[in-house]
Amino acid sequence: MRLGDAVLLIIIALVVSAFLVNPSLNGLVLSGINYVMNHVINGTINVPVLTTRPVSGPCTSWSLVNVSLTNGEPLFVEVINGSYVYLLTNSQLSAWGGGPGAPNNYTWFSSVPGIYVVSPGPGNYGLLVCGNTGITYRVLNYTAMGLAVYYGPDYSNITTNAVLGLFNITNACIENSTGTAEPGFSLQLNAYVVIKYGDNYVIHWVQDALVVLGGQYWFQGEVDVVNYIGSYKNVIYEQGKCVFGCFETPMVGELIIAVNSTNYGVVINYGYALLQLGNETFNPRINWFAHELIPIPNATAYIVTSLTEGPYGWPMDTEFVIGGPGNGGGVEFRDLNAYLSLFYWNGTSWVPYPITYSFGISTGEYAVNVYVLPIGPSTAELVVGHNNYQKLGG
């Protein structure tokens, strides 16, 4: 049963006050914005190294799915412990003929846990999984593009109580978009919150988004896709030409999600800050515009990045990505230049995620004609070009 409205307001007020009076948290949140603005290109694109040597795998138990790749689409594969995963052409599959021996010839193979992006070229393939068959795969037609984290070093989990996305959108021109009546796009900070209580746990997917639609913009938060918890429309340019939230570039700011465990339940806080919009600059200030109370007393909650499958069948990734404006829609850009950085709170400071990819799979929205360039640790530049699905760094 939910707490009464009066009690809920008191709890939220206390939680928000704790964040706003914490100078170390707010100072470190805002100090990172120059990292995005001043970075120079100093990295190269790295793609996963795929194993090509012959190995044998335990194929006494196996499963097979057909995969069709038409326009050079890549294949997303998550390999888990105890899985021997092969990508076979029809002739390779026919030559194998079935277990228990492993195929001698294959297009791609891995038994090392992790995230892989495989680009074998157009054709029909068989995805053969020997041993533990509970892998995740997806043909990457289009997804949201930007920065996504699926695991830490040695495929470990990354646990934190706050994540931060820094953005500098210097230009964004939309060719077309779907999902809403007006043209637009969204910049999404997406994460998974794991709440443990006793021997039980529950997982929630959370989103802090900047939505640009019909020339205007606002910030909104969501829990578990269907639970829209609030938005904030901006009234700015008091002495200028726009007084009701027009979207202009450059647009510089940040999105932040923070989680607090209290005696009354878990509170998920959604915030943003704007530093520049068009020719106007603003005093750095975090606006905690939405809050969600999960009424599980004395629980422990964290934002978790993990290869473990979440409630929607995908790895529990953390994303800072651009996609369509809403309702599962997409956006195609005619022109785009944006800088994104993704950080997490390690208990004393904001640090970049150690391993990033150019695409996220946990949101229904997607982007077209977006190429992601790595320019530093957990930092990327987005420009127009064919979607590139790959590992960026780490």
mmCIF file of N, CA, C and O in Angstrom, residues 50-52 86-89 92 105-109 118-121 125:
data_model
loop_
_atom_site.group_PDB
_atom_site.id
_atom_site.type_symbol
_atom_site.label_atom_id
_atom_site.label_comp_id
_atom_site.label_asym_id
_atom_site.label_seq_id
_atom_site.Cartn_x
_atom_site.Cartn_y
_atom_site.Cartn_z
ATOM 1 N N LEU A 50 37.044 -11.071 -32.613
ATOM 2 C CA LEU A 50 36.262 -12.293 -32.652
ATOM 3 C C LEU A 50 37.173 -13.496 -32.835
ATOM 4 O O LEU A 50 38.096 -13.480 -33.647
ATOM 5 N N THR A 51 36.914 -14.523 -32.064
ATOM 6 C CA THR A 51 37.718 -15.738 -32.126
ATOM 7 C C THR A 51 37.468 -16.474 -33.444
ATOM 8 O O THR A 51 36.327 -16.685 -33.828
ATOM 9 N N THR A 52 38.534 -16.840 -34.134
ATOM 10 C CA THR A 52 38.369 -17.553 -35.401
ATOM 11 C C THR A 52 39.082 -18.908 -35.415
ATOM 12 O O THR A 52 38.984 -19.640 -36.377
ATOM 13 N N TYR A 86 27.957 -20.373 -32.462
ATOM 14 C CA TYR A 86 28.478 -20.441 -33.817
ATOM 15 C C TYR A 86 27.503 -19.754 -34.770
ATOM 16 O O TYR A 86 26.287 -19.900 -34.638
ATOM 17 N N LEU A 87 28.042 -19.056 -35.745
ATOM 18 C CA LEU A 87 27.247 -18.536 -36.850
ATOM 19 C C LEU A 87 27.639 -19.324 -38.094
ATOM 20 O O LEU A 87 28.817 -19.320 -38.501
ATOM 21 N N LEU A 88 26.670 -20.008 -38.696
ATOM 22 C CA LEU A 88 26.950 -20.933 -39.800
ATOM 23 C C LEU A 88 26.159 -20.558 -41.042
ATOM 24 O O LEU A 88 24.986 -20.168 -40.950
ATOM 25 N N THR A 89 26.783 -20.657 -42.207
ATOM 26 C CA THR A 89 26.039 -20.576 -43.452
ATOM 27 C C THR A 89 25.265 -21.891 -43.634
ATOM 28 O O THR A 89 25.478 -22.870 -42.907
ATOM 29 N N GLN A 92 27.694 -24.697 -44.257
ATOM 30 C CA GLN A 92 28.412 -25.065 -43.038
ATOM 31 C C GLN A 92 27.512 -25.857 -42.098
ATOM 32 O O GLN A 92 27.948 -26.817 -41.454
ATOM 33 N N ASN A 105 33.729 -26.056 -39.513
ATOM 34 C CA ASN A 105 33.746 -24.834 -40.318
ATOM 35 C C ASN A 105 32.603 -23.930 -39.878
ATOM 36 O O ASN A 105 31.479 -24.392 -39.672
ATOM 37 N N TYR A 106 32.890 -22.652 -39.742
ATOM 38 C CA TYR A 106 31.878 -21.686 -39.297
ATOM 39 C C TYR A 106 32.302 -20.294 -39.732
ATOM 40 O O TYR A 106 33.470 -20.041 -40.046
ATOM 41 N N THR A 107 31.346 -19.391 -39.747
ATOM 42 C CA THR A 107 31.612 -17.994 -40.098
ATOM 43 C C THR A 107 32.115 -17.206 -38.897
ATOM 44 O O THR A 107 32.957 -16.321 -39.032
ATOM 45 N N TRP A 108 31.582 -17.537 -37.720
ATOM 46 C CA TRP A 108 31.997 -16.838 -36.494
ATOM 47 C C TRP A 108 31.749 -17.745 -35.313
ATOM 48 O O TRP A 108 30.826 -18.565 -35.309
ATOM 49 N N PHE A 109 32.592 -17.607 -34.282
ATOM 50 C CA PHE A 109 32.438 -18.416 -33.073
ATOM 51 C C PHE A 109 32.930 -17.648 -31.848
ATOM 52 O O PHE A 109 33.892 -16.871 -31.927
ATOM 53 N N VAL A 118 28.504 -8.802 -34.851
ATOM 54 C CA VAL A 118 29.038 -9.630 -35.931
ATOM 55 C C VAL A 118 28.470 -9.136 -37.257
ATOM 56 O O VAL A 118 27.256 -8.977 -37.395
ATOM 57 N N SER A 119 29.343 -8.906 -38.238
ATOM 58 C CA SER A 119 28.917 -8.398 -39.550
ATOM 59 C C SER A 119 29.434 -9.328 -40.646
ATOM 60 O O SER A 119 30.439 -9.042 -41.313
ATOM 61 N N PRO A 120 28.757 -10.444 -40.885
ATOM 62 C CA PRO A 120 29.239 -11.420 -41.868
ATOM 63 C C PRO A 120 28.842 -11.113 -43.297
ATOM 64 O O PRO A 120 29.261 -11.815 -44.218
ATOM 65 N N GLY A 121 28.001 -10.098 -43.510
ATOM 66 C CA GLY A 121 27.509 -9.801 -44.839
ATOM 67 C C GLY A 121 26.116 -10.352 -45.061
ATOM 68 O O GLY A 121 25.612 -11.164 -44.273
ATOM 69 N N TYR A 125 21.663 -17.342 -42.319
ATOM 70 C CA TYR A 125 22.590 -18.013 -41.430
ATOM 71 C C TYR A 125 21.825 -18.814 -40.378
ATOM 72 O O TYR A 125 20.651 -18.552 -40.094
#
